[in-house]
Structures are given as C-alpha cells and as structure tokens.
Amino acid sequence: MASRALTPFQLTATLFVALLATCHAGSIAVYWGQNDGEASLAETCASGNYKFVILAFLPKFGKGQTPELNLASHCDPSSGGCRSQSKDIKACQRRGVKVLLSIGGGDGSYGLSSPGDARQVAMYLWNNYLGGASSSGPLGDVVLDGIDFDIELGSAKFWNNLARDLKDLGKNGGNTVLLSAAPQCPFPDEWDGGAISTGLFDFVWVQFYNNEECQFSAGRKAFMDAWKKWESVPAGKIFLGLPASKDAAGTGFIPASELTSRVLPLIKGSPKYGGVMLWSKFYDDRTGYSSAIKSDV
C-alpha cells in the first residue's frame, strides 16, 4: 500500500511529540531561612513557583552537641519562637510543596564521630522534625518531608550511616523520608560523595556556582563534563544549582535569558534531569529569577 505524505500540521505535531519525549519537565527548589526581609514560608509556597522549599539550616549537631536550628531573624528557636512556622509549613504541604530541613551549611559546628553518633543524630531528626516521638519539635507539630545534606566542612565520615539510618527510621515508622544533597560541582564531592553513593538520595541539587572550574562560565565542555559525571550517581533526580542573583554568590550567576536559551537545552534531555535549585529565596525576591525561568524549567 502506498504511503501518504504527512501534512504540514501532522509533521509539526509529530515533531512536537518527539521533542516532548526527549525533554523532561523540571521543577524549582529554593533555600529559605537565612536572610532578613525574604518572603514568609506561606508566601513562598503560595507563589506557585517552587516544588521544594529547603529550610536553612540546622548548623549545629553531632559529636555530643545539643542540636541548634538557625533561621536567622525569622524566629528564635531558643525561646520556642520557631514553632510558629508550623502553620506556614502545613500550608506549603497542602499545596503539594515538599518542605525539607537542611543540615550543615557553609558555616557551623557539625560533624559525626562514629556510626553511633550518626544514629543519635538520625533519632533526633526523626523525633523532632520527621514525625517521631516528640509532639512538638523546634518547628512545632509538623512532619517535614525530608532532610537535605549540605555538608561543606569537617570530616567526610559517617554521612552514609546517617542517610541509611534516616531512611530506615522512615521505613519502620511508616513515613517516607526524602533525602537530598547539595554537593559542589567538582566531582566527586569532598563531603557528600560517600553518602550519595549509597543510592538512597532522591534529589541531588549540585552547586554549579562558586566553583569556577565546572560552572557554565568555564565553557560548555567543562560544564557538560561535570553534569555528565553527576548524572552517573545512583540518585533519583539531578538539579542544576544556581544563585538567584549576582549578589547571591561570588561566581556562577547565569542571566535568566541565557539559562533558558543556552544552558537548559543542554541538560533537559537527561532522564535524571530534575530542574533548577536556587540560592536563595531572599535573592529570588529581588530579581524575580524563578518567575523568569519557570515556564522553561
């Protein structure tokens, strides 16, 4: 039987479907909590721009220390003031936004001294933030969706133990505990690498900033070499981590128009592509970066 030529409309439709098949819709993750004057959690989630909000940070824990939450001027955890955030966190979750607590950060007093220490920290996080024994933790009576590993200093040991313990506690307690990590783009990451290699991480938002050898400004080849290495890790989705303004990082800012026209087309074809992570809500409020890129992510 003779084949019929496709009409221009059919051809366009066929190409469009093929394009959709090779591109993966992504989402935006944003860090919140470390700056005065940024939108509230409720406002952040009501914007509709973000699928993940990461609370920054729990910068003190492990090695026998009493853990301490730090959300800058948003609230004072020492007086129980951060429990007032529970209402906003629940509002975010009702909208389908996943809310995670980031442990570590670029400045803090944290680390793990042994597998037993990792177990103690996991139990603390489970009981106070993830639905365990405490009816009211530092953030009130909320059950966060998971824990983000932003380990940037100290020893690289025992983070894999902490990841396994958190996943096991969730499994045994009937709550799925999401795990994410924020490694630097040089591969493998000095601190998070061992934990990520467990295969337990749902999301890895790689910091392609403040790392001049692998961020996009280093050139397409250097950037793609790094991206492909991160694609190879046994994790769920990989996100492109970026500053939301020039002021948000020393290097690595990519103007929104350049990101959508030159960078995202290079990586959206990856089955592991998850979207874009932004540091941070404070800077995004000032530039409107997430709104500018949302339809292309």
Short mmCIF file of C-alpha atoms in Angstrom, two decimals:
data_model
loop_
_atom_site.label_atom_id
_atom_site.label_comp_id
_atom_site.label_asym_id
_atom_site.label_seq_id
_atom_site.Cartn_x
_atom_site.Cartn_y
_atom_site.Cartn_z
CA MET A 1 0.00 0.00 0.00
CA ALA A 2 1.37 3.41 -0.94
CA SER A 3 2.31 5.62 1.98
CA ARG A 4 0.82 9.06 2.21
CA ALA A 5 2.92 12.13 2.90
CA LEU A 6 2.27 13.88 6.19
CA THR A 7 0.52 17.23 6.03
CA PRO A 8 2.47 20.19 7.48
CA PHE A 9 0.21 20.08 10.56
CA GLN A 10 0.81 16.35 11.09
CA LEU A 11 4.53 16.81 10.62
CA THR A 12 4.62 19.63 13.16
CA ALA A 13 2.60 17.58 15.63
CA THR A 14 4.88 14.56 15.17
CA LEU A 15 7.99 16.67 15.75
CA PHE A 16 6.40 18.25 18.82
CA VAL A 17 5.63 14.85 20.33
CA ALA A 18 9.18 13.69 19.60
CA LEU A 19 10.55 16.81 21.27
CA LEU A 20 8.41 16.23 24.34
CA ALA A 21 9.69 12.67 24.52
CA THR A 22 13.29 13.86 24.75
CA CYS A 23 12.70 16.74 27.21
CA HIS A 24 11.82 16.26 30.83
CA ALA A 25 9.73 18.80 32.68
CA GLY A 26 11.53 20.03 35.74
CA SER A 27 10.73 21.96 38.89
CA ILE A 28 12.37 24.59 41.07
CA ALA A 29 13.80 24.07 44.55
CA VAL A 30 14.68 27.05 46.75
CA TYR A 31 16.53 27.56 50.02
CA TRP A 32 14.72 29.69 52.60
CA GLY A 33 15.60 30.95 56.06
CA GLN A 34 18.98 32.65 56.11
CA ASN A 35 18.12 36.24 55.25
CA ASP A 36 16.14 39.07 56.78
CA GLY A 37 13.49 40.53 54.54
CA GLU A 38 12.63 37.49 52.44
CA ALA A 39 9.04 36.40 51.91
CA SER A 40 7.39 34.23 54.55
CA LEU A 41 7.16 30.49 54.03
CA ALA A 42 3.44 30.77 53.30
CA GLU A 43 4.06 33.48 50.69
CA THR A 44 6.93 31.47 49.21
CA CYS A 45 4.72 28.45 48.63
CA ALA A 46 1.68 30.47 47.54
CA SER A 47 3.73 31.87 44.64
CA GLY A 48 3.39 28.54 42.85
CA ASN A 49 6.98 28.79 41.65
CA TYR A 50 8.55 26.09 43.80
CA LYS A 51 8.08 22.34 44.24
CA PHE A 52 10.65 22.13 47.05
CA VAL A 53 11.44 24.56 49.86
CA ILE A 54 14.56 23.78 51.88
CA LEU A 55 14.76 25.27 55.37
CA ALA A 56 18.28 26.54 56.07
CA PHE A 57 19.86 25.50 58.40
CA LEU A 58 20.45 23.14 61.30
CA PRO A 59 24.13 24.19 61.60
CA LYS A 60 24.95 22.62 64.96
CA PHE A 61 24.67 18.88 65.68
CA GLY A 62 26.69 15.72 66.25
CA LYS A 63 29.75 14.97 68.38
CA GLY A 64 27.71 15.22 71.57
CA GLN A 65 26.46 18.75 70.88
CA THR A 66 22.89 19.85 71.53
CA PRO A 67 21.46 20.48 68.04
CA GLU A 68 20.51 24.06 67.22
CA LEU A 69 18.26 25.39 64.47
CA ASN A 70 19.14 28.73 62.86
CA LEU A 71 16.55 30.54 60.73
CA ALA A 72 18.20 33.96 61.12
CA SER A 73 15.71 36.65 62.13
CA HIS A 74 12.66 34.65 61.06
CA CYS A 75 12.34 33.24 64.57
CA ASP A 76 14.24 32.42 67.76
CA PRO A 77 14.31 28.66 68.37
CA SER A 78 15.80 29.02 71.88
CA SER A 79 12.56 30.59 73.13
CA GLY A 80 10.33 28.25 71.12
CA GLY A 81 9.64 31.03 68.63
CA CYS A 82 10.12 28.87 65.53
CA ARG A 83 7.12 26.72 66.43
CA SER A 84 5.04 29.48 64.89
CA GLN A 85 6.37 28.34 61.49
CA SER A 86 4.27 25.17 61.72
CA LYS A 87 1.21 26.88 60.25
CA ASP A 88 3.14 28.05 57.18
CA ILE A 89 4.85 24.68 56.74
CA LYS A 90 1.49 22.91 56.76
CA ALA A 91 0.13 25.44 54.28
CA CYS A 92 3.06 24.67 51.97
CA GLN A 93 2.47 20.93 52.23
CA ARG A 94 -1.24 21.33 51.49
CA ARG A 95 -0.20 22.99 48.24
CA GLY A 96 1.94 19.97 47.37
CA VAL A 97 5.23 21.67 48.16
CA LYS A 98 7.81 19.39 49.78
CA VAL A 99 9.49 21.00 52.80
CA LEU A 100 12.91 19.69 53.85
CA LEU A 101 15.31 20.68 56.62
CA SER A 102 18.88 21.34 55.51
CA ILE A 103 21.57 20.20 57.91
CA GLY A 104 25.05 21.71 57.77
CA GLY A 105 25.74 24.76 55.65
CA GLY A 106 28.84 26.77 54.86
CA ASP A 107 29.26 27.95 58.44
CA GLY A 108 28.52 25.93 61.55
CA SER A 109 29.63 23.40 64.14
CA TYR A 110 28.65 19.97 62.94
CA GLY A 111 30.03 16.54 62.22
CA LEU A 112 29.71 12.87 63.07
CA SER A 113 32.24 10.98 65.19
CA SER A 114 31.03 7.40 64.72
CA PRO A 115 28.19 5.23 63.38
CA GLY A 116 26.63 5.51 66.84
CA ASP A 117 26.79 9.29 66.68
CA ALA A 118 25.11 9.17 63.25
CA ARG A 119 22.37 7.01 64.77
CA GLN A 120 21.82 9.52 67.58
CA VAL A 121 21.54 12.42 65.13
CA ALA A 122 19.14 10.41 62.98
CA MET A 123 16.97 9.70 66.01
CA TYR A 124 17.00 13.38 66.97
CA LEU A 125 15.94 14.43 63.46
CA TRP A 126 13.28 11.72 63.34
CA ASN A 127 11.78 12.59 66.70
CA ASN A 128 11.86 16.36 66.32
CA TYR A 129 11.24 17.01 62.62
CA LEU A 130 10.05 13.87 60.85
CA GLY A 131 7.09 12.57 62.82
CA GLY A 132 8.75 10.56 65.56
CA ALA A 133 8.20 10.67 69.32
CA SER A 134 8.15 14.43 70.00
CA SER A 135 4.72 16.05 69.69
CA SER A 136 6.27 19.49 69.29
CA GLY A 137 9.81 19.97 67.98
CA PRO A 138 11.59 23.25 67.26
CA LEU A 139 9.20 23.86 64.33
CA GLY A 140 6.08 22.77 66.20
CA ASP A 141 3.89 19.78 65.45
CA VAL A 142 4.93 19.36 61.83
CA VAL A 143 6.16 16.36 59.89
CA LEU A 144 8.70 17.59 57.39
CA ASP A 145 9.13 15.72 54.13
CA GLY A 146 12.83 15.04 54.45
CA ILE A 147 16.40 16.05 55.21
CA ASP A 148 18.86 17.90 52.97
CA PHE A 149 22.59 17.24 53.37
CA ASP A 150 24.51 20.48 52.78
CA ILE A 151 27.80 19.29 54.21
CA GLU A 152 30.58 21.77 53.45
CA LEU A 153 33.11 21.40 56.24
CA GLY A 154 34.67 18.97 58.70
CA SER A 155 35.03 15.25 58.20
CA ALA A 156 33.50 13.28 55.34
CA LYS A 157 32.95 10.25 57.57
CA PHE A 158 29.67 8.60 58.62
CA TRP A 159 27.28 10.67 56.47
CA ASN A 160 26.42 7.41 54.67
CA ASN A 161 25.43 5.95 58.06
CA LEU A 162 23.18 8.93 58.74
CA ALA A 163 21.47 8.55 55.35
CA ARG A 164 20.79 4.84 55.94
CA ASP A 165 19.51 5.44 59.48
CA LEU A 166 17.11 8.17 58.32
CA LYS A 167 15.70 6.01 55.52
CA ASP A 168 15.33 3.05 57.89
CA LEU A 169 13.54 5.14 60.52
CA GLY A 170 11.11 6.36 57.90
CA LYS A 171 10.51 2.87 56.56
CA ASN A 172 9.94 1.41 60.01
CA GLY A 173 7.86 4.38 61.16
CA GLY A 174 5.56 4.45 58.16
CA ASN A 175 6.76 7.84 56.86
CA THR A 176 8.78 8.22 53.68
CA VAL A 177 11.82 10.35 54.45
CA LEU A 178 13.09 12.15 51.36
CA LEU A 179 16.83 12.71 51.19
CA SER A 180 18.53 15.42 49.18
CA ALA A 181 22.11 16.68 48.97
CA ALA A 182 23.78 19.88 47.80
CA PRO A 183 27.29 18.92 46.67
CA GLN A 184 29.73 21.25 44.91
CA CYS A 185 30.07 20.61 41.18
CA PRO A 186 33.69 19.28 41.23
CA PHE A 187 33.18 15.51 41.13
CA PRO A 188 33.10 13.60 43.40
CA ASP A 189 32.08 15.91 46.24
CA GLU A 190 34.54 16.00 49.12
CA TRP A 191 31.87 15.71 51.84
CA ASP A 192 28.61 14.45 50.32
CA GLY A 193 30.13 11.95 47.88
CA GLY A 194 30.10 8.94 50.20
CA ALA A 195 26.52 9.49 51.30
CA ILE A 196 25.27 9.99 47.74
CA SER A 197 26.96 6.75 46.64
CA THR A 198 24.61 4.78 48.94
CA GLY A 199 21.89 5.18 46.29
CA LEU A 200 19.45 6.44 48.92
CA PHE A 201 19.15 10.06 47.74
CA ASP A 202 16.01 11.19 45.96
CA PHE A 203 17.37 14.55 44.81
CA VAL A 204 20.85 15.98 44.29
CA TRP A 205 20.99 19.75 43.70
CA VAL A 206 24.55 20.34 42.54
CA GLN A 207 26.08 23.74 43.29
CA PHE A 208 27.25 24.97 39.89
CA TYR A 209 28.42 28.23 41.45
CA ASN A 210 31.45 29.38 43.43
CA ASN A 211 33.27 26.62 41.53
CA GLU A 212 34.85 28.26 38.51
CA GLU A 213 36.23 25.03 37.02
CA CYS A 214 32.82 23.45 36.37
CA GLN A 215 30.17 26.20 36.32
CA PHE A 216 28.81 27.31 32.94
CA SER A 217 31.19 30.26 32.66
CA ALA A 218 34.06 27.75 32.39
CA GLY A 219 32.74 26.82 28.95
CA ARG A 220 30.26 24.34 27.57
CA LYS A 221 32.67 21.38 27.63
CA ALA A 222 33.74 21.83 31.26
CA PHE A 223 30.14 22.32 32.32
CA MET A 224 28.82 19.30 30.43
CA ASP A 225 31.69 17.09 31.62
CA ALA A 226 30.71 17.89 35.19
CA TRP A 227 26.97 17.48 34.54
CA LYS A 228 27.51 14.04 32.97
CA LYS A 229 29.55 12.90 35.96
CA TRP A 230 26.75 13.94 38.28
CA GLU A 231 24.24 12.14 36.05
CA SER A 232 26.15 8.93 36.77
CA VAL A 233 25.47 8.92 40.53
CA PRO A 234 22.88 6.45 41.89
CA ALA A 235 20.31 9.10 42.81
CA GLY A 236 16.80 9.98 41.70
CA LYS A 237 16.90 13.43 40.06
CA ILE A 238 19.76 15.85 39.48
CA PHE A 239 19.14 19.60 39.73
CA LEU A 240 21.21 22.47 38.39
CA GLY A 241 22.04 24.60 41.44
CA LEU A 242 22.38 28.34 40.74
CA PRO A 243 22.45 31.70 42.53
CA ALA A 244 19.24 33.69 42.01
CA SER A 245 21.21 36.92 41.57
CA LYS A 246 24.77 38.17 41.08
CA ASP A 247 24.84 39.09 44.77
CA ALA A 248 23.88 35.57 45.89
CA ALA A 249 27.29 34.03 45.11
CA GLY A 250 30.82 35.00 44.22
CA THR A 251 30.64 33.42 40.76
CA GLY A 252 28.26 31.31 38.70
CA PHE A 253 25.26 33.58 38.13
CA ILE A 254 23.60 32.97 34.74
CA PRO A 255 21.11 35.58 33.44
CA ALA A 256 17.63 34.07 33.05
CA SER A 257 17.55 34.55 29.28
CA GLU A 258 20.91 32.80 28.87
CA LEU A 259 19.85 29.95 31.16
CA THR A 260 16.69 29.25 29.18
CA SER A 261 18.24 29.64 25.72
CA ARG A 262 21.74 28.20 26.14
CA VAL A 263 22.01 26.08 29.28
CA LEU A 264 18.77 24.22 29.96
CA PRO A 265 18.55 22.85 26.38
CA LEU A 266 21.85 21.05 27.03
CA ILE A 267 20.60 19.12 30.07
CA LYS A 268 16.82 18.78 29.80
CA GLY A 269 17.14 15.67 27.64
CA SER A 270 18.63 13.73 30.54
CA PRO A 271 16.29 11.18 32.17
CA LYS A 272 17.75 12.30 35.51
CA TYR A 273 17.12 16.00 34.95
CA GLY A 274 15.04 17.32 37.83
CA GLY A 275 15.09 21.08 37.39
CA VAL A 276 16.83 24.05 38.98
CA MET A 277 17.78 24.75 42.61
CA LEU A 278 18.13 28.39 43.66
CA TRP A 279 20.09 30.06 46.43
CA SER A 280 18.05 31.64 47.82
CA LYS A 281 14.51 32.95 48.30
CA PHE A 282 15.85 36.31 49.54
CA TYR A 283 17.70 36.92 46.27
CA ASP A 284 14.91 35.50 44.14
CA ASP A 285 12.54 38.02 45.74
CA ARG A 286 14.76 40.80 44.44
CA THR A 287 15.31 39.55 40.90
CA GLY A 288 12.19 37.54 40.06
CA TYR A 289 14.52 34.85 38.71
CA SER A 290 12.22 31.89 39.37
CA SER A 291 9.31 33.61 37.66
CA ALA A 292 11.51 34.37 34.64
CA ILE A 293 12.65 30.75 34.19
CA LYS A 294 9.66 28.76 35.50
CA SER A 295 8.00 28.08 32.13
CA ASP A 296 11.30 26.79 30.68
CA VAL A 297 12.48 24.63 33.57
#
